[in-house]
Coordinates of C-alpha atoms in Angstrom, one line a residue:
Chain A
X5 CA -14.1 -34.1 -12.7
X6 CA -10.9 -32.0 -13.9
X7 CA -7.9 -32.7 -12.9
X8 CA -5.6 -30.4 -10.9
X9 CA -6.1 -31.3 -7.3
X10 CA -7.8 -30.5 -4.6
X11 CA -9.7 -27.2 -4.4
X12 CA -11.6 -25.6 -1.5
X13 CA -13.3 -22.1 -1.5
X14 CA -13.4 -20.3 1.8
X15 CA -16.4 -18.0 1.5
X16 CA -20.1 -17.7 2.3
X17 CA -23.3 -17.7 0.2
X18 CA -24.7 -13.8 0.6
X19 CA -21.4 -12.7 -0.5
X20 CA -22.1 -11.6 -4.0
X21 CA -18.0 -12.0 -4.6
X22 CA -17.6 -15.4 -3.3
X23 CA -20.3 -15.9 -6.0
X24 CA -18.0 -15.1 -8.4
X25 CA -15.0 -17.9 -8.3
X26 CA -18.1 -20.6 -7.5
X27 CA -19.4 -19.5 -11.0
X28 CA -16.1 -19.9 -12.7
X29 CA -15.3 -23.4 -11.1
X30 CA -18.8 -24.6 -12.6
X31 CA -17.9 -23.4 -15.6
X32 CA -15.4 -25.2 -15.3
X33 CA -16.8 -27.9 -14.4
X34 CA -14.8 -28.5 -11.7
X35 CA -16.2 -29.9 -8.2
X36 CA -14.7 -28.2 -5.0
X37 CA -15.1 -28.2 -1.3
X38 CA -17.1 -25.1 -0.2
X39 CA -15.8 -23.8 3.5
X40 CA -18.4 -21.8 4.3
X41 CA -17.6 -19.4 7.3
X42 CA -20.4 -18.0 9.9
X43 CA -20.7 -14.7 9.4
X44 CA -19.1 -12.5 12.3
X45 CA -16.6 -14.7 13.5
X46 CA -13.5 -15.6 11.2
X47 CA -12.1 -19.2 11.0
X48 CA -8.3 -19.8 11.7
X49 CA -7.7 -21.0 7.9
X50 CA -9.0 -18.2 6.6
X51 CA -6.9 -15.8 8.4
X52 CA -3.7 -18.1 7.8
X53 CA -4.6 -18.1 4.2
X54 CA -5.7 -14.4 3.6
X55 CA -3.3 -12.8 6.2
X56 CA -3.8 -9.7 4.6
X57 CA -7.4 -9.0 3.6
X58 CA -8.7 -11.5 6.3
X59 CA -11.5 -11.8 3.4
X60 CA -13.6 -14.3 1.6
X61 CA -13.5 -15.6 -1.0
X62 CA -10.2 -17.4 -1.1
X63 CA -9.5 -20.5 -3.1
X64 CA -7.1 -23.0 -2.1
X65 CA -5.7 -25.0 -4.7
X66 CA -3.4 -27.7 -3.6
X67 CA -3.3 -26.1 -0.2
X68 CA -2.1 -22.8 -2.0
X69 CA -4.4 -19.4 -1.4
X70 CA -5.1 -17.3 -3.8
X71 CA -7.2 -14.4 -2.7
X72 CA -9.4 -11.2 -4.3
X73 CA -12.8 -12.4 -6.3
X74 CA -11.6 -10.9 -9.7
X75 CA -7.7 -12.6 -9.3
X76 CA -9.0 -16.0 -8.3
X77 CA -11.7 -15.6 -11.7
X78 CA -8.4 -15.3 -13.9
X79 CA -6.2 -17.7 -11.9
X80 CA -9.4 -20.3 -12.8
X81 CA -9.5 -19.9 -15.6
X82 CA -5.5 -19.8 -16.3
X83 CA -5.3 -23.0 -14.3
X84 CA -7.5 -25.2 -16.2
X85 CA -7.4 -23.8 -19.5
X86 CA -8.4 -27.1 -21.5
X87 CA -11.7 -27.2 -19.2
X88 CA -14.7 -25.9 -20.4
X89 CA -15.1 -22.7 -21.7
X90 CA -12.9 -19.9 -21.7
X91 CA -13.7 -17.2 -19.3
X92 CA -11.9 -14.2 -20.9
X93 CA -12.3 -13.2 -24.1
X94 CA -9.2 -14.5 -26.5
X95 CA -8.1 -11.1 -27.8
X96 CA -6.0 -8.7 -26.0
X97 CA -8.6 -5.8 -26.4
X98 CA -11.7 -7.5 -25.8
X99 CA -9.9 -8.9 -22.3
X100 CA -8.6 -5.5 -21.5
X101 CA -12.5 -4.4 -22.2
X102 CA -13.7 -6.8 -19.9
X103 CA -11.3 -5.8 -17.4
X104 CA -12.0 -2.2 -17.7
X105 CA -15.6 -2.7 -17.2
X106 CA -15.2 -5.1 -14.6
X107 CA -13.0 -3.0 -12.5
X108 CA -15.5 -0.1 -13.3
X109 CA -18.3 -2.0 -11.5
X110 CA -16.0 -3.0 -8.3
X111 CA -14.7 0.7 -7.9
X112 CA -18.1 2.4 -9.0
X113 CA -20.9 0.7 -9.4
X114 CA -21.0 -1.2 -6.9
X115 CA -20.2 1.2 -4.2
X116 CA -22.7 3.7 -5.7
X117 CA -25.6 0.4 -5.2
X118 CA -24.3 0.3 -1.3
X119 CA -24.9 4.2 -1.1
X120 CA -28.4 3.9 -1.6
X121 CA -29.4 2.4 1.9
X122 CA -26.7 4.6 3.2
X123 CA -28.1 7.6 2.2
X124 CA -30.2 9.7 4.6
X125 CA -33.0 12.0 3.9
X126 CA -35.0 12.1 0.1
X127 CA -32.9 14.2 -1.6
X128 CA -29.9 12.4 -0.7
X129 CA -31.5 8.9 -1.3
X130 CA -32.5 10.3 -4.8
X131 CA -29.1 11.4 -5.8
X132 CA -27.8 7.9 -4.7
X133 CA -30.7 6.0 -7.3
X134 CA -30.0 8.5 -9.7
X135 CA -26.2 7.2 -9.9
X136 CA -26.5 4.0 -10.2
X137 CA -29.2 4.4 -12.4
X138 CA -26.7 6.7 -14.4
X139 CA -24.0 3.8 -13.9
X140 CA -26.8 1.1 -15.4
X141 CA -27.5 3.2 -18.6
X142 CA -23.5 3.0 -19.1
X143 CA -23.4 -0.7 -18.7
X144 CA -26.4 -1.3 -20.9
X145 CA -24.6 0.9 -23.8
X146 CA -21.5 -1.4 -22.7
X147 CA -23.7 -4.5 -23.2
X148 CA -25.0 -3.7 -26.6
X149 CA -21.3 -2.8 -27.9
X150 CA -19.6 -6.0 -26.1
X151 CA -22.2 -8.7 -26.6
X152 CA -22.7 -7.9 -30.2
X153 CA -26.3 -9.6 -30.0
X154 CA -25.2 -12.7 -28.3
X155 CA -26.8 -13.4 -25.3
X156 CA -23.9 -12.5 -23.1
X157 CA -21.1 -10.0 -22.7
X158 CA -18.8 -12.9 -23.3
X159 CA -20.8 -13.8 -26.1
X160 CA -22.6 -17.3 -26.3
X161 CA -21.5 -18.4 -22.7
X162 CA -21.2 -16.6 -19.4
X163 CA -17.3 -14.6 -19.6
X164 CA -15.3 -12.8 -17.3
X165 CA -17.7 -9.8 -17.3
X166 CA -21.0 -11.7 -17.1
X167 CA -19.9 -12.5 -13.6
X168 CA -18.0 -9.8 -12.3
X169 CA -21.7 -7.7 -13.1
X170 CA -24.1 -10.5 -12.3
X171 CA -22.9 -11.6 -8.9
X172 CA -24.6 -8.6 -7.7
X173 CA -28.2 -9.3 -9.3
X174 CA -29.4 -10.5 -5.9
X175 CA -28.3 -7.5 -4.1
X176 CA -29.9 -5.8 -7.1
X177 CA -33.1 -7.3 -6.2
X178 CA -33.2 -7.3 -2.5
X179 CA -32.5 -3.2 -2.9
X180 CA -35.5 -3.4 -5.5
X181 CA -37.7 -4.9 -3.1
X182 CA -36.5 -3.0 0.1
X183 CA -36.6 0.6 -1.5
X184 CA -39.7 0.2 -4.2
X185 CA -37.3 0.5 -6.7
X186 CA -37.3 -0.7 -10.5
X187 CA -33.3 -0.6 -11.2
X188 CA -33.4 -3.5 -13.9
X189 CA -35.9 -1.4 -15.7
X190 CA -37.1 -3.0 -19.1
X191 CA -37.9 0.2 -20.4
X192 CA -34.8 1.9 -19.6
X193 CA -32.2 -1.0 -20.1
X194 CA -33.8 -3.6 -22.1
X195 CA -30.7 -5.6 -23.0
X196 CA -29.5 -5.8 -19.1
X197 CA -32.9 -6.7 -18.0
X198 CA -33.2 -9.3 -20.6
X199 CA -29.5 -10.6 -20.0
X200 CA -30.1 -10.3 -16.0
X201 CA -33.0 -13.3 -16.4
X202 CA -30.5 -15.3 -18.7
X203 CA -27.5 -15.2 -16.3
X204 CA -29.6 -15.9 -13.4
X205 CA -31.4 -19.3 -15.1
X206 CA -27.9 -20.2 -16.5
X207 CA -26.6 -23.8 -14.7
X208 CA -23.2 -22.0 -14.0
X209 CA -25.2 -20.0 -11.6
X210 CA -28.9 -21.3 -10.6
X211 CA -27.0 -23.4 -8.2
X212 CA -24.8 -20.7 -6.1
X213 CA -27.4 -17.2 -6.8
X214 CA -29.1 -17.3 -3.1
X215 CA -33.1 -16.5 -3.2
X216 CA -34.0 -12.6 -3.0
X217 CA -36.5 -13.3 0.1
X218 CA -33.5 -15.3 1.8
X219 CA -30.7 -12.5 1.0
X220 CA -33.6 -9.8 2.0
X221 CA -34.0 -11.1 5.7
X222 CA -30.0 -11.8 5.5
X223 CA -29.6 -8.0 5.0
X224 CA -32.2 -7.1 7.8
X225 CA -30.0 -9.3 9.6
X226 CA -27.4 -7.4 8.8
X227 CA -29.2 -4.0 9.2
X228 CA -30.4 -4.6 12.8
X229 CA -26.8 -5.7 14.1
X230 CA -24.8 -3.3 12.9
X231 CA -27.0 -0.9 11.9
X232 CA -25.5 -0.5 8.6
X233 CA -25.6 -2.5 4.9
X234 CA -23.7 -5.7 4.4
X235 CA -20.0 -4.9 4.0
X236 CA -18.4 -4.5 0.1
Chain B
X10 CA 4.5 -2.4 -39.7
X11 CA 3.7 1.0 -39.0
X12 CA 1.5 0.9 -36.1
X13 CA 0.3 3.2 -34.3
X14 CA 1.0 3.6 -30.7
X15 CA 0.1 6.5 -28.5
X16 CA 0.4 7.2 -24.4
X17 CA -1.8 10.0 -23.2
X18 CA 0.1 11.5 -20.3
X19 CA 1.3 14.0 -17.6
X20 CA 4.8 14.4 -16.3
X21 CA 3.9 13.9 -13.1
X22 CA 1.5 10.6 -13.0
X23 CA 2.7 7.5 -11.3
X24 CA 0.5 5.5 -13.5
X25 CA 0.8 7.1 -16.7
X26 CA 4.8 6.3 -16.2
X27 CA 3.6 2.6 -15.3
X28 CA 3.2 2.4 -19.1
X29 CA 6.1 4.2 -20.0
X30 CA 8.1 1.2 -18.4
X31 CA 6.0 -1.5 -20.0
X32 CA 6.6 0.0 -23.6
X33 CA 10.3 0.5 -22.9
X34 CA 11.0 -2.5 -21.2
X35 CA 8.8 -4.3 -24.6
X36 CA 10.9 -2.4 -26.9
X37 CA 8.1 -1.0 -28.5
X38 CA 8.2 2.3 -30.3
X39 CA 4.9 4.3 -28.9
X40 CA 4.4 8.7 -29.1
X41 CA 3.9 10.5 -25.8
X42 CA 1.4 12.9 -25.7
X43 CA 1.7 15.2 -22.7
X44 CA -1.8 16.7 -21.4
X45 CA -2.9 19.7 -19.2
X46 CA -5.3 18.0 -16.7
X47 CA -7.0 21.7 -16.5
X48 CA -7.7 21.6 -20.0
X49 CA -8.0 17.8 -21.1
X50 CA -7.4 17.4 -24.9
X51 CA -10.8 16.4 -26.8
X52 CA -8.8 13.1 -28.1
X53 CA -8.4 12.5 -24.1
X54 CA -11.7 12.7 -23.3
X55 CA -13.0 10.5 -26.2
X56 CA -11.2 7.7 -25.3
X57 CA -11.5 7.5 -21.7
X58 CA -14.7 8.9 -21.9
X59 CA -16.0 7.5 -18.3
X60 CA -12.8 8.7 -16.3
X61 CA -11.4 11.5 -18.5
X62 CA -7.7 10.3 -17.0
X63 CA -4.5 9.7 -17.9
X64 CA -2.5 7.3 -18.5
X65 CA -4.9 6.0 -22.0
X66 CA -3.0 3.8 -24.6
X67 CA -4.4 4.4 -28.0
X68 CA -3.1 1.3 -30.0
X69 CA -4.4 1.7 -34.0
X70 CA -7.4 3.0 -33.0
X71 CA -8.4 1.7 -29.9
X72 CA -8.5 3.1 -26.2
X73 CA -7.2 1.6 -23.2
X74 CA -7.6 2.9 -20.0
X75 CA -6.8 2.1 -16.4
X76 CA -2.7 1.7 -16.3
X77 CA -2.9 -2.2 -14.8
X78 CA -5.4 -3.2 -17.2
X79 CA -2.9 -1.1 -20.1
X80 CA 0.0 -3.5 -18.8
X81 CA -1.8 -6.7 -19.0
X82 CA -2.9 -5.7 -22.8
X83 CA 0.9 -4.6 -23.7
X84 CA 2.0 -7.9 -21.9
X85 CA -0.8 -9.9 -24.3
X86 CA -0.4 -7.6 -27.5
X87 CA 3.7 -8.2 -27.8
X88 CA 4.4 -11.1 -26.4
X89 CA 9.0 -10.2 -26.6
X90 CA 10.2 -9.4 -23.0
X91 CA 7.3 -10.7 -20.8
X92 CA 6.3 -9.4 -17.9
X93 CA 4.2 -11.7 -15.7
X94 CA 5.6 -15.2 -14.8
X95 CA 4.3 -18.5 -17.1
X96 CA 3.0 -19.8 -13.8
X97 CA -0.8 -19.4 -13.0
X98 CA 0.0 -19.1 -8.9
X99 CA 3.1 -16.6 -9.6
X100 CA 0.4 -14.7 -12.0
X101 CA -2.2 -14.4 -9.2
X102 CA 0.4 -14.1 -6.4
X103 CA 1.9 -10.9 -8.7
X104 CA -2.0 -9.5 -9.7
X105 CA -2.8 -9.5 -5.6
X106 CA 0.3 -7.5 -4.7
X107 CA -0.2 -4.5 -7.4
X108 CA -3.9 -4.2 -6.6
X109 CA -3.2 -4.2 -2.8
X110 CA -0.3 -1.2 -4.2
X111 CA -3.2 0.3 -5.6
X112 CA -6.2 -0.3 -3.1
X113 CA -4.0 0.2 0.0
X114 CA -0.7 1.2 0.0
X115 CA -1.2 4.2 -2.6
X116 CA -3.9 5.6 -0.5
X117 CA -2.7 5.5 2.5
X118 CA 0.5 7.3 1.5
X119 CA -1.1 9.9 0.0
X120 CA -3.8 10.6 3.3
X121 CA -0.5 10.5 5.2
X122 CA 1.1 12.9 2.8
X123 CA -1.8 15.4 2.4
X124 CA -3.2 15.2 5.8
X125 CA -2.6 16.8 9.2
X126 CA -2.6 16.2 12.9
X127 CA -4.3 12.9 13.8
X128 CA -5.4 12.2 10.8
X129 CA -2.2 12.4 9.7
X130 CA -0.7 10.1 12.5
X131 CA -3.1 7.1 11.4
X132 CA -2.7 7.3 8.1
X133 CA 1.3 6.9 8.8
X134 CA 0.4 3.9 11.0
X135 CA -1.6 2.6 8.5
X136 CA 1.2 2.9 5.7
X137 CA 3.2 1.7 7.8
X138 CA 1.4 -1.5 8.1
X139 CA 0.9 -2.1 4.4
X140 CA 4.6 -1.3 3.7
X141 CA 6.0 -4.2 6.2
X142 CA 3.2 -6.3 3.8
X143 CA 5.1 -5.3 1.4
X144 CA 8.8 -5.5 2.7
X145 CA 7.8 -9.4 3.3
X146 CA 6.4 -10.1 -0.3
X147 CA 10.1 -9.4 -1.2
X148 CA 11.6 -11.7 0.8
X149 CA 15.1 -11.8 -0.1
X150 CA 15.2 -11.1 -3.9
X151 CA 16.4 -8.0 -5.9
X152 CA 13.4 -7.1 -7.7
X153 CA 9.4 -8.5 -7.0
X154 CA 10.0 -10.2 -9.9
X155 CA 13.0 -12.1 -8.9
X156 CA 16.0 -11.4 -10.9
X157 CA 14.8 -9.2 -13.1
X158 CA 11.7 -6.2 -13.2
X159 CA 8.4 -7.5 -14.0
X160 CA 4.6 -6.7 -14.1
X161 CA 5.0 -6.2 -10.0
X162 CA 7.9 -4.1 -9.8
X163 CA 6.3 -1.8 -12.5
X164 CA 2.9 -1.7 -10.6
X165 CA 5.0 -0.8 -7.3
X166 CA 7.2 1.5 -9.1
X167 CA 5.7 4.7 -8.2
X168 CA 7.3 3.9 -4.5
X169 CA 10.7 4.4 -6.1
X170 CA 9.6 7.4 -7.7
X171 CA 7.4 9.6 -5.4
X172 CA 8.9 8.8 -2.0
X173 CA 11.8 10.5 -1.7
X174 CA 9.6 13.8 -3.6
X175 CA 6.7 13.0 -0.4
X176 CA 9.4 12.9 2.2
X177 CA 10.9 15.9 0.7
X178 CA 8.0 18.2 1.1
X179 CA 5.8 16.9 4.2
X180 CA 9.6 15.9 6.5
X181 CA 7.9 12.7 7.0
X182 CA 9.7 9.8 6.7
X183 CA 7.5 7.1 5.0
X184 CA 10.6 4.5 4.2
X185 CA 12.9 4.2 6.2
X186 CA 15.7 1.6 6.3
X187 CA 15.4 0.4 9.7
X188 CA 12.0 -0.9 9.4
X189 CA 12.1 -1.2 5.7
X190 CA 15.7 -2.2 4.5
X191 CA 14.6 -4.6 1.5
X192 CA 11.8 -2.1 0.3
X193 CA 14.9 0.5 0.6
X194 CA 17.6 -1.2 -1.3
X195 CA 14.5 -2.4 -4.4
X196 CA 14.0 1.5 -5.0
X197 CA 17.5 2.2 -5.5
X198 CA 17.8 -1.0 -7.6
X199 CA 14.8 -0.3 -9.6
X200 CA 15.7 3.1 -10.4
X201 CA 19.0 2.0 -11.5
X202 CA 17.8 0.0 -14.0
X203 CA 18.6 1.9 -17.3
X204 CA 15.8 2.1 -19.3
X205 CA 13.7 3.2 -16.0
X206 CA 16.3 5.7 -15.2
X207 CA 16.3 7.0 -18.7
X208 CA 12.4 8.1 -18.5
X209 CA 12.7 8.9 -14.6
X210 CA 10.6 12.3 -14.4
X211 CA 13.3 15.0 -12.7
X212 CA 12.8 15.6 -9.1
X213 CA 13.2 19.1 -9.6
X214 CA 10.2 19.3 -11.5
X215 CA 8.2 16.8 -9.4
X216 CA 8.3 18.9 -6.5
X217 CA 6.0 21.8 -7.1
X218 CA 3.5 19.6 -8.7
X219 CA 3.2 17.2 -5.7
X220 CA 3.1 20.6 -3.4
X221 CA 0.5 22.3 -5.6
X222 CA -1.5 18.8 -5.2
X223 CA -1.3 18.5 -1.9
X224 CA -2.6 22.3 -1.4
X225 CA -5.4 21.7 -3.9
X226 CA -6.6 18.4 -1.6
X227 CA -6.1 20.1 1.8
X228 CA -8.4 22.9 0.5
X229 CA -11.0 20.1 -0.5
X230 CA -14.1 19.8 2.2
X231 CA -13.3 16.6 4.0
X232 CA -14.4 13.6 2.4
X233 CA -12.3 10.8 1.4

């Protein structure tokens, strides 16, 4: 175990973003305590520690929060940079690269996957596959340029970019399943496909990736309560 | 060393100007290149081919887009006159506060600035409420970054900048110094600072930008 005291993570396991930091401590190697909160009622630390979001994740280290999925990633692995592998890439434009794409897939991508069970009537649910379909087909291209034949954007081990994109393969899956949908197409984006079943059997992640059939009836869950998808 | 350094621009963007700061402040000798968001230069839209925005930094041949990610490369690519703190937590504590700028403050601003009516009133409350978040992250010292400008108060620095032009055109007033004396007294000393007052786009010019923007949004079919 690496040193550095002690380090909790508020969060809860459908939530593809409290994925993320649980990914980066095992890469880490680094053990933590994992708060997990019920879902619809918010515990007292967690709004002490994320007064302003009121979100999960947030990691505590040494009693001090640090909150938003992508921040907490880099604090990780800025932390404990003798542990394990590095997370970012070590030149400035491969990081800012990472960054960029990362960012693309919180403010794009992702969004664009939520509008698809949003959407209401065919023609409207077409035009919401067609974008993220449109968005894979850029990520794929991203792939083949970033992992330069390695198995993973950050190259031989799972980076910065490997999670920010592959915390969402379950939610992937589930809107596969749910909608008769083939998003992770092996005809369309071979080396995402290819790199999805990689991440997903990787030890950094086998552990903390939730089954599709349990995050299915979690979304139905979800669904019947509120009558809408899970939150972003 | 000749390198070549090159900021794709417009007079008028916040965030294209977030770069302006970090080169300046880094010493580093850069080219502006000033672009007609009607008519986007081809060299614009090859390197920020998935947005097509400004601000890009073009850095011996390679793109960089998105102005936070731009400041983190300049911060990593000269290492002379950092920006972020050493300290991991300060580091995390200083990426939170320019992405809330960004995800929250920024936006609710600018519904509050374009918008009418109710809409308009709940924007304001909601600005409101992000700007006391942000009143309280200051906490005493002269700049975000303590006793001098940093990463934070370059992310934030559009506040400095576009108020006074919003409250100017709409007769709102967004920051006030009742409610928000420390936000208040960092504008003025951020825009003092010399080499941000030396790149400081004129008012005068800001105005009929901001006003054609806003009239270009309001004309927009409600969607937000």
């Amino acid at each position: 175990m690496a040193k550095g005291g002690e380090v909790k993570l508020i969060g809860g396991w459908p939530s593809p973003f409290v994925m993320r930091p649980r990914i980066a401590l095992n890469l880490k190697g680094l053990e933590y305590e994992f708060l997990e909160e019920k879902f619809g009622a918010k515990s007292e630390l967690l709004l002490r520690s994320n007064p302003v979001h009121k979100k999960i994740p947030v990691l505590l280290h040494a009693d001090r929060p640090v909150c938003e999925s992508l921040v907490i990633v880099q604090y990780i692995d800025e932390a404990w940079p003798s542990s394990g592998p590095s997370i970012l890439p070590s030149d400035p434009y491969d990081r800012a690269t990472a960054r960029f794409w990362a960012a693309y897939i919180d403010e794009k991508w992702f969004p664009s996957m939520s509008g698809i069970a949003r959407a209401q009537g065919e023609e409207a649910k077409k035009a919401a596959i067609d974008l993220v379909v449109e968005g894979l087909s850029l990520l794929e291209d991203a792939f083949g340029k970033i992992s330069k034949g390695k198995p993973f954007f950050g190259g031989d081990t799972i980076g910065f970019l490997d999670i920010a994109l592959g915390c969402f393969l379950g939610w992937v899956r589930v809107t596969e399943r749910t909608q008769g949908l083939k998003l992770l197409d092996q005809a369309k984006v071979p080396g995402l496909a290819k790199w999805a079943e990689r991440f997903c059997a990787d030890s950094a992640v086998k552990g903390v990736m939730p089954e599709t059939e349990k995050l299915a009836e979690f979304a139905k869950l979800i669904m019947a309560k509120f009558g809408a998808p899970p939150p972003q | 060393m000749a390198e070549e350094v090159k900021l794709f621009k417009t007079l008028s963007s916040p965030f294209a100007l977030r770069v302006d700061w970090a080169l300046r402040l880094k010493g580093i000798q850069y080219e502006s290149v000033l672009e007609d968001l009607s008519d986007k230069s081809d060299l614009l839209l090859q390197n920020n081919p998935v947005y097509k925005k400004v601000p890009v930094l073009l850095h011996n041949g390679q793109s960089i887009s998105e102005s936070l990610i731009i400041l983190e490369y300049i911060e990593e690519t000269w290492k002379q006159d950092p920006l972020l703190p050493q300290d991991p937590y300060a580091r995390a504590r200083a990426r939170f506060w320019a992405k809330f700028g960004d995800d929250k403050v920024l936006p609710s601003l600018w519904t509050a600035f374009i918008s009418e009516g109710k809409e308009q009133e709940a924007a304001l409350a909601e600005a409101s409420e992000n700007l006391q978040k942000l009143e309280g992250e200051l906490n005493g010292k002269k700049f975000f970054g303590g006793d001098n400008i940093g990463y934070l108060d370059i992310a934030l620095g559009w506040l400095a900048n576009l108020i006074t032009v919003l409250e100017e055109i709409s007769s709102l007033k967004l920051v006030d110094g009742e409610r928000f004396p420390l936000l208040l007294a960092w504008m003025k000393e951020f825009s003092d600072v010399p080499l941000i007052k030396d790149c400081w786009p004129p008012h005068d010019k800001l105005i009929p930008r901001f006003i054609a923007h806003r009239q270009v949004y309001r004309m927009k079919p409600s969607s937000t």
